[in-house]
Each structure stands twice: as structure tokens, then as C-alpha cells.
């Protein structure tokens, strides 16, 4: 067992209190689905969102939602593709439940007024059939989120914008009983200013729906507010986490020299329409590397790209996506978001290749949770990207996450209406770590660079150990009283520590976790690496028995 300590936020004195039956943290597809269902079931629901209602990854989703619709396709085929992509760690029963429910999730969105594109569904990496439903071409997430917001407005669910969840309150028996949260003040430019106004919210159910962890890396498709807060909160509450080492890198993120942070995504659907990843000579990178070539599962494509960038004619920072063969009409009609993002940086994708490199995109792991969102801490729930339900295993199948967020969010909300959900995973909560000094926000850039260098597409023990040492050296926050920058830096530090720990523990290569020093996939590792914080340490174990994750 490896032991490491997580940083914690300083103790605070609440200046306000509130209460609800259910407090939902996050307003993406998962949080809004849970909130709407719990509200419909008669619960008093409060939704907290760190920024504005349209923050998070959901409104940015491009490719769409995977759901079986063609006669030649089947639930079995979609499950089989999900299992192949998951590289031995996907739970088949979970995959079947989500895939079977996906068409219904789309029907519900349509009933709320969502408009999806006519015509045949699209194709993305790892899918055997065309089954990706789009809206506005490559603006699918925006339409999903619009429909959810309309439903939310009609239902009059209470939403507090500019309110950040800081920590879960856990009673002496290890049960979540509410949240510590902070109100964020903003300047005229919208940037957070000053100290948080800290308070507490009592609730019978605390729902984490905070999305992924992309901001822990140097280049990511994830927006600024996606800083792994839910993962850090759950860790500090003593919940079990699983599959955290499996961070999916999207193969085609626009590369710009010297640019760091959020970078535009080029949807995989463009490869589904015929675009090809090429090297400096114009040779197709995936030719002969996988039977599905450019439409192989994402981990396979990102790995081949990384290798070509390191081993080709010498190290290079990027490759290219050649979409010129797709045709200008189709590009304009079906890919308006990508076309506009490329135009903004001076690239006409109808006539020239787009510089691309893999970028951090999706957290396949997270808080260990059932399909109803129950975690190992009673009263604490996790849905959407922050949760590890067993659907994605070691690598998510493209466009399976919006549907998972909608389906699990709804299931949780309905259950919270009927009764509270009991956790199925054994283990119980740990002892939450004591308050600390947080992390200095000035360390963020360095931390993100170290994560990309040592915990990216390719990893090894030496790099991960040096990353862990670097993380241990990071200074405490000087911010007193507490501000949003220190909160996010602390949570990102926690995420980095957890990813490094889990990646060190998994001594094999599988899915999104590729170790140069352990290149084989090993049957003995067909189990989740489980992390749990205790008062003084973060325990790492391998759950070699029971269900996955
Ligand atoms: P999010 O939508 O990320 O929402 C998280 C919410 O939590 C936000 O409101 C955020 O502000 C809030 N929050 C975070 N921390 C706190 C805190 N401490 N306190 C209060 N609020 C907090 N998936 C697909 O299936 N198909 C696609 O085509 C697709 N395309 C994608 C394209 C891009 C560019 C990106 C980034 C992702 C894409 N994904 C896609 C992934 C998918 O969008 C996400 O997995 C999914 O939207 C996650 O939904 P969520 O509700 O879990 O989280
Ligand atoms: C994409 O459009 O390529 C992203 C789809 C996804 O992440 O599921």
C-alpha cells in the first residue's frame, strides 16, 4: 500500500446558513437532470454553480449523444463497443443499463424541446455503427443544455450562481449532512475578486455533479471552471475513488505554439466524415495501426499520435488533421463550431490541414458510485463525469458521457424522491483529513506543466515519482481569508496527487494509462485501483474482488 497526504482547505467561520432536502453541486447535464428529477419527486432542491448557469463542459459538447437507432444496429453492438473501448474494466451490466436507456434520454430531451439534426446519425471512434445524434451540426451540448435550462426554468428549481462548494460536512457517524460553500464576488470583467463569503447548507442528500478534471493539465478541452472540485471534495469526505489514473486525451485538439490552457476541440465526427490525421509528410498516421484507422478508440489514436510525435523525424509538438477532403459545403453545414474556431486562429479547414495534438479531455474515473449515484459515504452522491460508475472502464467510448450524465442524474433524482439510495460498495467512509493551509494559486501553472509532462498520454515510474515529489514541495496558500483561486489550486493539487498515486500503483498499460516501463496489459490488473483519504494519508488499494469499478 502506498501512502500520501492530501492538502486540505483552511478552517472557516460560516457567516450564513441555509437548508434544502437535496443540494446539487453543478449545473451540467448530470446536475440539472438530478435536480429536475428530485424536484419532480417533491424534494426541495437547491443547485449550486461555481460560475454562471452555462458553465461546465456540457454546453461545449460537439460530437453528440450515442444512442442506437438504425435497424442494423443493436444494444448488444453498442455494449460490445463500450466494452472494447473500456479495455477490460467496463462493467457490462452498467454498460447495458446506460446504453439501453440512451434512446429514452433523447426522447425526454425532445419532449423538453431539444431539436436534433435530421438525417442519418454520425460515426465516431470505436463505434461499429452510425449512432451519434447531433444538434446544430457540432453544437450538440449547447442544445442539450438549453433544453435542460428551459425545463429547469419551468419547474422553478432554485439555482445559486457564483456559489462554490468547498467541503462536504460529515457527521460523527460518517454521514454527509450538508456542505460548506462560498459566495463568489465578481468584478466588472466577470473575474472573481476578493474573499469568499462562507456559509453552510444543511441537506439530507449532497449531490456532486462537478464534471471532470481537465484544468489539471497544461492543455485541455475543458473550460476554466472544470477543476476537479467534486473529486477533491469527495476525497476529503473519505469517499472511495476509482479509475482515477484513466484520463482520456482527445486526439484532435487544436495546437497553437506557446498556447496553454483551454484549446479548441476538433470533433471526432470530422474523422467520421473522412478527415485524416497526417504527419509532416502528409502520411496518414493511423494507416496500418488499427483496423479502424482514424476511427479506432480514442486511447489508441492518442497513443499512436504521441509515438509519432516522439519518434517520427524527431520530436515534434503536433501533427495535422486533414479535413480538406470533406468538402467546404459539408464543413460549413455540419461543423460550424469547429469551422469558426479554426477561422478565429486563421485556419480555413476546407483548404488547409489543422495543427492538432492530444489534449486532456475526459476523466474516465472519479468518485466510486452506483448507477443511482450512491457513493461509499452515506448521504453523498456523485453523477456525471465526476463519478466512476463502471461504464467507461479504462477508456470512454466517444459520446457515451452525455447520455450517462443524463441517465444517472435522472435515476438519482428519482431515487431521492422515493427514498435515499443505499451505497452498494462496502468500505464505509474514512476519517476526513483535518483542515490545512490549502495550496498557493501561483503553483498552478507549474503543476499543470508537470502533470502534462509526467501523467499525460505516456507515463513511467521515474516521471510519476518526480511528479509526486514536486507536488509534495508545493507551498501553502497565503490567501487569508479564503478566495476562489486558492480553493481551485488546492483541489487541482489534490487531483494531481490522486492521478499520480493511482498511475504509480497500476503497473501495466491499459486504455488511457500507458506506462513506458510496463508496456504490457496484465490480466492480474483487471481490477480498479481504489483510493481513499484517511486522517493522515491517502490509501491506495486494488479491489480484486466484487463488482467493478
Ligand atoms: P459539467 O457539464 O462539466 O458541469 C459541471 C458543473 O459543475 C458546472 O456547472 C461547474 O461550474 C460546476 N462546478 C464545478 N465545481 C463546482 C464547485 N466546487 N461548486 C459549484 N459548482 C461547481 N461527451 C459526449 O458524450 N459527447 C460529446 O460530443 C462530447 N463533447 C465534448 C466536447 C468538449 C469540448 C468537452 C470539454 C467535453 C465533451 N464531452 C462530450 C464530455 C461531456 O461534455 C462531459 O463529460 C459532460 O458534459 C459532463 O457533464 P457533467 O454534468 O458531469 O459536468
Ligand atoms: C467529440 O466530438 O469528438 C467529442 C465527443 C466526446 O468526447 O464524447
Coordinates of N, CA and C in Angstrom, one line a residue, residues 148-332:
X148 N -32.4 21.6 -21.1 CA -32.4 21.3 -19.6 C -32.7 22.7 -18.9
X149 N -32.2 23.7 -19.4 CA -32.4 25.0 -18.7 C -33.8 25.5 -18.8
X150 N -34.4 25.2 -20.0 CA -35.9 25.5 -20.2 C -36.7 24.7 -19.2
X151 N -36.4 23.4 -19.0 CA -37.1 22.6 -18.1 C -36.9 23.1 -16.7
X152 N -35.7 23.5 -16.4 CA -35.4 24.0 -15.0 C -36.2 25.2 -14.7
X153 N -36.2 26.1 -15.7 CA -36.9 27.4 -15.5 C -38.4 27.1 -15.3
X154 N -39.0 26.2 -16.1 CA -40.4 25.9 -15.9 C -40.7 25.3 -14.5
X155 N -39.8 24.5 -14.1 CA -40.0 23.8 -12.8 C -39.7 24.8 -11.6
X156 N -39.1 25.9 -11.9 CA -38.7 26.9 -10.9 C -37.8 26.3 -9.8
X157 N -36.8 25.5 -10.2 CA -35.8 24.9 -9.3 C -34.9 26.1 -8.9
X158 N -34.6 26.1 -7.6 CA -33.8 27.2 -7.1 C -32.3 27.0 -7.5
X159 N -31.7 28.0 -8.1 CA -30.3 27.9 -8.5 C -29.5 29.1 -7.9
X160 N -28.4 28.8 -7.3 CA -27.5 29.9 -6.8 C -26.3 29.9 -7.7
X161 N -26.1 30.9 -8.5 CA -24.9 31.0 -9.3 C -23.8 31.6 -8.5
X162 N -22.6 31.6 -9.0 CA -21.5 32.2 -8.2 C -21.4 31.7 -6.8
X163 N -21.6 30.4 -6.6 CA -21.5 29.8 -5.3 C -20.7 28.5 -5.4
X164 N -19.6 28.5 -4.8 CA -18.7 27.3 -4.9 C -18.8 26.4 -3.7
X165 N -19.0 25.1 -3.9 CA -18.9 24.1 -2.8 C -17.5 24.0 -2.4
X166 N -17.3 24.1 -1.1 CA -15.9 24.0 -0.6 C -15.6 22.6 0.1
X167 N -16.5 22.1 0.9 CA -16.3 20.9 1.5 C -17.6 20.3 1.9
X168 N -17.6 18.9 2.0 CA -18.8 18.2 2.4 C -18.8 18.2 3.9
X169 N -19.9 18.4 4.6 CA -19.9 18.3 6.0 C -20.3 16.8 6.4
X170 N -19.5 16.2 7.2 CA -19.7 14.8 7.5 C -19.9 14.7 9.0
X171 N -21.0 14.0 9.5 CA -21.2 13.9 10.9 C -20.3 12.8 11.6
X172 N -20.5 12.6 12.9 CA -19.6 11.7 13.6 C -19.7 10.3 13.1
X173 N -20.9 10.0 12.5 CA -21.1 8.6 12.0 C -20.6 8.4 10.6
X174 N -20.0 9.5 10.0 CA -19.5 9.4 8.7 C -20.6 9.7 7.6
X175 N -21.7 10.3 8.0 CA -22.7 10.6 7.0 C -22.6 12.0 6.5
X176 N -22.8 12.2 5.2 CA -22.8 13.6 4.7 C -24.1 14.3 5.1
X177 N -24.0 15.5 5.7 CA -25.2 16.2 6.2 C -25.3 17.6 5.7
X178 N -24.4 17.9 4.7 CA -24.5 19.2 4.1 C -23.2 19.6 3.5
X179 N -23.1 20.9 3.2 CA -22.0 21.5 2.5 C -21.5 22.8 3.2
X180 N -20.2 23.0 3.1 CA -19.7 24.3 3.3 C -19.5 24.9 1.9
X181 N -20.0 26.1 1.7 CA -20.0 26.8 0.4 C -19.5 28.2 0.5
X182 N -19.1 28.8 -0.6 CA -18.6 30.2 -0.6 C -19.3 31.0 -1.7
X183 N -19.8 32.2 -1.4 CA -20.3 33.0 -2.4 C -19.1 33.8 -3.1
X184 N -19.1 33.8 -4.4 CA -18.0 34.4 -5.2 C -18.4 35.8 -5.6
X185 N -17.6 36.8 -5.3 CA -17.9 38.2 -5.8 C -17.1 38.3 -7.1
X186 N -17.7 39.1 -8.0 CA -17.0 39.3 -9.3 C -16.9 40.7 -9.7
X187 N -15.8 41.0 -10.4 CA -15.5 42.4 -10.8 C -16.3 42.7 -12.1
X188 N -16.1 43.9 -12.6 CA -16.9 44.3 -13.8 C -16.5 43.4 -15.0
X189 N -15.3 42.8 -15.0 CA -14.9 42.0 -16.1 C -15.3 40.5 -15.9
X190 N -16.0 40.2 -14.8 CA -16.5 38.9 -14.6 C -15.5 38.0 -13.8
X191 N -14.3 38.5 -13.6 CA -13.3 37.7 -12.9 C -13.6 37.7 -11.4
X192 N -13.4 36.6 -10.7 CA -13.6 36.6 -9.2 C -12.8 37.6 -8.5
X193 N -13.3 38.3 -7.5 CA -12.5 39.2 -6.7 C -12.7 39.0 -5.2
X194 N -11.7 39.1 -4.5 CA -11.8 39.1 -3.0 C -12.1 37.8 -2.4
X195 N -12.4 37.9 -1.1 CA -12.6 36.7 -0.3 C -14.0 36.1 -0.6
X196 N -14.1 34.8 -0.3 CA -15.4 34.1 -0.4 C -16.2 34.4 0.8
X197 N -17.5 34.5 0.6 CA -18.4 34.7 1.8 C -18.9 33.3 2.2
X198 N -18.3 32.8 3.2 CA -18.5 31.3 3.5 C -19.7 31.1 4.4
X199 N -20.5 30.0 4.0 CA -21.7 29.6 4.8 C -21.9 28.1 4.8
X200 N -22.9 27.7 5.4 CA -23.2 26.2 5.4 C -24.6 25.9 4.9
X201 N -24.8 24.8 4.2 CA -26.1 24.4 3.8 C -26.4 23.0 4.3
X202 N -27.4 22.9 5.1 CA -27.8 21.5 5.7 C -28.6 20.8 4.6
X203 N -28.4 19.6 4.4 CA -29.2 18.8 3.4 C -29.2 17.3 3.7
X204 N -30.2 16.7 3.4 CA -30.3 15.2 3.6 C -29.5 14.5 2.5
X205 N -29.4 15.1 1.3 CA -28.6 14.5 0.3 C -27.7 15.5 -0.4
X206 N -26.4 15.2 -0.5 CA -25.5 16.1 -1.2 C -25.0 15.4 -2.5
X207 N -25.3 16.1 -3.6 CA -25.1 15.5 -4.9 C -23.9 16.2 -5.6
X208 N -22.8 15.5 -5.9 CA -21.7 16.1 -6.6 C -21.9 15.9 -8.1
X209 N -21.9 16.9 -8.9 CA -22.1 16.8 -10.3 C -21.2 17.9 -10.9
X210 N -19.9 17.8 -10.5 CA -19.0 18.9 -10.8 C -18.1 18.7 -12.1
X211 N -18.4 17.6 -12.8 CA -17.7 17.4 -14.1 C -16.3 16.8 -13.9
X212 N -15.4 17.2 -14.8 CA -14.1 16.5 -14.9 C -13.0 17.2 -14.2
X213 N -11.7 17.0 -14.7 CA -10.5 17.4 -14.1 C -9.6 18.1 -15.1
X214 N -10.1 18.4 -16.3 CA -9.2 18.9 -17.4 C -8.2 19.9 -17.0
X215 N -8.6 20.9 -16.1 CA -7.7 22.0 -15.8 C -6.4 21.6 -15.1
X216 N -6.3 20.4 -14.7 CA -5.1 19.9 -14.0 C -4.0 19.7 -15.0
X217 N -4.3 19.8 -16.3 CA -3.3 19.6 -17.4 C -3.0 21.0 -18.1
X218 N -1.9 21.0 -18.8 CA -1.4 22.2 -19.4 C -2.3 22.6 -20.6
X219 N -2.8 21.6 -21.3 CA -3.7 21.8 -22.5 C -4.9 20.9 -22.3
X220 N -6.1 21.5 -22.4 CA -7.3 20.8 -22.2 C -8.5 21.4 -23.0
X221 N -9.4 20.5 -23.3 CA -10.7 21.0 -24.0 C -11.6 21.5 -22.9
X222 N -11.4 21.2 -21.6 CA -12.3 21.6 -20.6 C -12.3 23.0 -20.2
X223 N -13.5 23.6 -19.9 CA -13.5 25.0 -19.6 C -12.8 25.3 -18.2
X224 N -12.7 26.6 -17.9 CA -11.9 27.1 -16.8 C -12.4 26.6 -15.4
X225 N -13.8 26.4 -15.4 CA -14.3 26.0 -14.1 C -14.2 24.5 -13.8
X226 N -13.7 23.7 -14.7 CA -13.6 22.3 -14.5 C -12.3 22.0 -13.8
X227 N -12.3 22.1 -12.5 CA -11.0 22.0 -11.8 C -11.0 20.8 -10.8
X228 N -11.9 19.8 -11.1 CA -11.8 18.6 -10.3 C -12.3 18.8 -8.8
X229 N -13.1 19.8 -8.6 CA -13.6 20.1 -7.2 C -14.3 18.9 -6.6
X230 N -15.2 18.3 -7.3 CA -16.0 17.2 -6.8 C -15.2 16.0 -6.3
X231 N -14.2 15.7 -7.1 CA -13.3 14.6 -6.8 C -12.5 15.0 -5.5
X232 N -12.1 16.2 -5.4 CA -11.3 16.6 -4.2 C -12.3 16.7 -2.9
X233 N -13.5 17.2 -3.1 CA -14.4 17.2 -2.0 C -14.8 15.8 -1.5
X234 N -15.0 14.9 -2.5 CA -15.3 13.5 -2.1 C -14.1 12.9 -1.4
X235 N -12.9 13.1 -1.9 CA -11.7 12.6 -1.3 C -11.6 13.1 0.2
X236 N -11.8 14.4 0.4 CA -11.7 14.9 1.7 C -12.9 14.4 2.6
X237 N -14.0 14.0 2.0 CA -15.1 13.4 2.8 C -14.9 12.0 3.1
X238 N -13.8 11.4 2.6 CA -13.5 10.0 2.9 C -14.1 9.0 1.9
X239 N -14.7 9.5 0.8 CA -15.3 8.6 -0.2 C -14.2 7.8 -1.0
X240 N -14.6 6.6 -1.4 CA -13.7 5.9 -2.3 C -13.7 6.4 -3.7
X241 N -12.6 6.4 -4.3 CA -12.4 6.9 -5.7 C -11.8 5.7 -6.5
X242 N -12.2 5.7 -7.8 CA -11.7 4.6 -8.6 C -11.3 5.0 -10.0
X243 N -10.4 4.3 -10.6 CA -10.0 4.5 -12.1 C -9.5 5.9 -12.3
X244 N -9.0 6.6 -11.3 CA -8.6 8.0 -11.5 C -7.4 8.1 -12.4
X245 N -6.6 7.1 -12.6 CA -5.5 7.1 -13.5 C -5.9 7.2 -15.0
X246 N -7.1 6.9 -15.3 CA -7.5 6.9 -16.7 C -8.1 8.2 -17.1
X247 N -7.2 9.1 -17.5 CA -7.6 10.4 -18.1 C -7.5 10.3 -19.6
X248 N -8.7 10.6 -20.2 CA -8.7 10.4 -21.7 C -8.2 11.7 -22.4
X249 N -7.2 11.5 -23.3 CA -6.7 12.6 -24.1 C -7.4 12.5 -25.4
X250 N -8.0 13.6 -25.8 CA -8.7 13.7 -27.1 C -7.6 13.9 -28.2
X251 N -7.6 13.0 -29.3 CA -6.5 13.1 -30.2 C -6.4 14.5 -31.0
X252 N -7.6 15.1 -31.2 CA -7.5 16.3 -32.1 C -7.9 17.5 -31.4
X253 N -7.0 18.1 -30.7 CA -7.2 19.4 -30.0 C -6.3 20.4 -30.8
X254 N -6.8 21.5 -31.1 CA -6.0 22.5 -31.9 C -4.7 22.9 -31.2
X255 N -3.6 22.7 -32.0 CA -2.3 23.1 -31.4 C -2.0 24.5 -31.9
X256 N -1.6 25.4 -30.9 CA -1.0 26.7 -31.2 C 0.2 26.9 -30.4
X257 N 1.3 27.2 -31.1 CA 2.6 27.3 -30.4 C 2.5 28.3 -29.3
X258 N 3.0 27.9 -28.1 CA 3.0 28.7 -26.9 C 1.7 28.9 -26.2
X259 N 0.7 28.3 -26.7 CA -0.6 28.4 -26.1 C -0.8 27.4 -25.0
X260 N -1.3 27.8 -23.8 CA -1.6 26.9 -22.7 C -3.0 27.1 -22.2
X261 N -3.5 26.1 -21.6 CA -4.9 26.2 -21.1 C -5.9 25.6 -22.0
X262 N -7.1 26.3 -22.0 CA -8.2 25.7 -22.8 C -7.9 25.9 -24.3
X263 N -8.0 24.8 -25.1 CA -7.8 24.8 -26.5 C -9.0 24.3 -27.2
X264 N -9.3 24.7 -28.4 CA -10.5 24.3 -29.1 C -10.4 22.8 -29.5
X265 N -11.5 22.1 -29.4 CA -11.6 20.7 -29.8 C -12.0 20.6 -31.2
X266 N -11.4 19.6 -31.9 CA -11.9 19.3 -33.3 C -12.6 18.0 -33.2
X267 N -13.9 18.0 -33.3 CA -14.7 16.8 -33.0 C -14.3 15.6 -33.9
X268 N -14.4 14.4 -33.2 CA -14.1 13.2 -33.8 C -15.0 12.9 -35.0
X269 N -16.2 13.5 -35.0 CA -17.2 13.3 -36.1 C -16.6 13.8 -37.4
X270 N -15.6 14.7 -37.3 CA -14.9 15.2 -38.6 C -14.2 14.0 -39.2
X271 N -13.5 13.2 -38.3 CA -12.9 12.0 -38.8 C -14.0 11.0 -39.3
X272 N -15.1 11.0 -38.6 CA -16.2 10.1 -39.1 C -16.7 10.6 -40.5
X273 N -16.4 11.8 -40.8 CA -16.9 12.4 -42.2 C -15.7 12.3 -43.2
X274 N -14.6 11.7 -42.8 CA -13.5 11.5 -43.7 C -12.2 12.2 -43.5
X275 N -12.1 13.0 -42.4 CA -10.8 13.7 -42.2 C -9.8 12.7 -41.6
X276 N -8.5 13.0 -41.9 CA -7.5 12.0 -41.6 C -6.3 12.7 -40.9
X277 N -5.8 12.0 -39.8 CA -4.6 12.6 -39.1 C -3.3 12.3 -39.9
X278 N -2.6 13.3 -40.2 CA -1.4 13.1 -41.1 C -0.1 13.7 -40.4
X279 N 1.0 13.2 -40.8 CA 2.3 13.7 -40.3 C 2.8 14.8 -41.2
X280 N 4.1 15.3 -40.9 CA 4.6 16.4 -41.7 C 4.8 16.1 -43.2
X281 N 4.8 14.8 -43.5 CA 4.9 14.4 -44.9 C 3.6 14.2 -45.6
X282 N 2.5 14.4 -44.8 CA 1.2 14.1 -45.3 C 0.8 12.7 -45.3
X283 N 1.6 11.8 -44.6 CA 1.2 10.4 -44.5 C 0.2 10.2 -43.4
X284 N -0.7 9.3 -43.6 CA -1.8 9.0 -42.6 C -1.2 8.3 -41.4
X285 N -1.3 8.9 -40.3 CA -0.7 8.3 -39.1 C -1.3 7.0 -38.6
X286 N -2.6 6.8 -38.8 CA -3.2 5.6 -38.3 C -3.3 4.5 -39.3
X287 N -2.8 4.8 -40.6 CA -2.8 3.7 -41.6 C -2.0 2.5 -41.1
X288 N -2.7 1.3 -41.1 CA -2.0 0.1 -40.7 C -1.8 -0.1 -39.2
X289 N -2.2 0.9 -38.4 CA -2.0 0.8 -37.0 C -3.2 0.2 -36.3
X290 N -4.4 0.2 -36.9 CA -5.6 -0.4 -36.3 C -6.6 -0.6 -37.4
X291 N -7.4 -1.7 -37.3 CA -8.3 -2.0 -38.4 C -9.3 -0.8 -38.6
X292 N -9.6 0.0 -37.6 CA -10.5 1.2 -37.8 C -9.7 2.5 -38.1
X293 N -8.4 2.4 -38.3 CA -7.6 3.5 -38.6 C -7.9 4.7 -37.8
X294 N -8.3 5.9 -38.4 CA -8.6 7.1 -37.7 C -9.8 7.0 -36.7
X295 N -10.6 6.0 -36.9 CA -11.7 5.8 -36.0 C -11.6 4.7 -35.0
X296 N -10.3 4.4 -34.7 CA -10.0 3.5 -33.6 C -10.5 4.1 -32.3
X297 N -10.6 3.3 -31.2 CA -10.9 4.0 -29.9 C -9.9 5.1 -29.6
X298 N -10.3 6.1 -28.9 CA -9.5 7.3 -28.7 C -8.2 7.1 -28.0
X299 N -8.1 6.2 -27.1 CA -6.8 5.9 -26.4 C -5.8 5.4 -27.4
X300 N -6.2 4.6 -28.4 CA -5.3 4.0 -29.4 C -4.8 5.1 -30.3
X301 N -5.7 6.0 -30.7 CA -5.3 7.1 -31.7 C -4.4 8.1 -31.0
X302 N -4.7 8.4 -29.7 CA -3.9 9.4 -29.0 C -2.5 8.8 -28.8
X303 N -2.4 7.5 -28.5 CA -1.1 6.9 -28.2 C -0.3 6.8 -29.5
X304 N -0.9 6.5 -30.6 CA -0.2 6.4 -31.9 C 0.3 7.8 -32.3
X305 N -0.5 8.8 -32.0 CA -0.1 10.2 -32.3 C 1.1 10.6 -31.5
X306 N 1.0 10.3 -30.2 CA 2.1 10.6 -29.3 C 3.4 10.0 -29.7
X307 N 3.3 8.7 -30.1 CA 4.5 8.0 -30.5 C 5.1 8.6 -31.8
X308 N 4.2 8.9 -32.7 CA 4.7 9.5 -34.0 C 5.4 10.9 -33.7
X309 N 4.8 11.6 -32.7 CA 5.3 12.9 -32.4 C 6.7 12.8 -31.7
X310 N 6.9 11.7 -31.0 CA 8.2 11.5 -30.3 C 9.2 10.8 -31.2
X311 N 8.7 9.9 -32.1 CA 9.6 9.0 -32.7 C 9.8 9.3 -34.2
X312 N 8.9 10.1 -34.8 CA 8.9 10.3 -36.3 C 10.3 10.8 -36.8
X313 N 10.3 12.0 -37.3 CA 11.5 12.6 -37.8 C 12.2 13.3 -36.7
X314 N 11.9 13.0 -35.5 CA 12.5 13.8 -34.4 C 11.3 14.3 -33.6
X315 N 11.5 14.7 -32.3 CA 10.3 15.2 -31.5 C 9.6 16.3 -32.2
X316 N 8.3 16.2 -32.2 CA 7.5 17.4 -32.8 C 6.4 17.6 -31.8
X317 N 5.9 18.8 -31.9 CA 4.9 19.3 -30.9 C 3.5 18.9 -31.3
X318 N 3.3 18.6 -32.6 CA 1.9 18.4 -33.1 C 2.0 17.6 -34.5
X319 N 0.8 17.2 -34.9 CA 0.6 16.6 -36.2 C -0.5 17.5 -36.9
X320 N -1.2 16.9 -37.9 CA -2.2 17.7 -38.6 C -3.5 16.9 -38.8
X321 N -4.6 17.5 -38.8 CA -5.8 16.8 -39.3 C -6.2 17.4 -40.6
X322 N -6.2 16.5 -41.6 CA -6.6 17.0 -43.0 C -8.1 16.7 -43.2
X323 N -8.8 17.8 -43.2 CA -10.3 17.7 -43.4 C -10.6 18.2 -44.8
X324 N -9.6 18.5 -45.6 CA -9.9 19.2 -46.9 C -10.8 18.3 -47.8
X325 N -10.7 16.9 -47.6 CA -11.5 16.1 -48.5 C -13.0 16.0 -48.1
X326 N -13.3 16.6 -46.9 CA -14.7 16.6 -46.5 C -15.6 17.5 -47.4
X327 N -15.0 18.5 -47.9 CA -15.7 19.4 -48.8 C -16.3 20.7 -48.0
X328 N -16.1 21.8 -48.6 CA -16.4 23.1 -47.9 C -17.9 23.2 -47.6
X329 N -18.8 22.6 -48.4 CA -20.2 22.7 -48.1 C -20.6 21.9 -46.8
X330 N -20.1 20.7 -46.8 CA -20.4 19.8 -45.7 C -19.7 20.4 -44.4
X331 N -18.5 20.9 -44.5 CA -17.8 21.5 -43.4 C -18.7 22.7 -42.8
X332 N -19.2 23.5 -43.7 CA -20.0 24.7 -43.2 C -21.3 24.2 -42.6

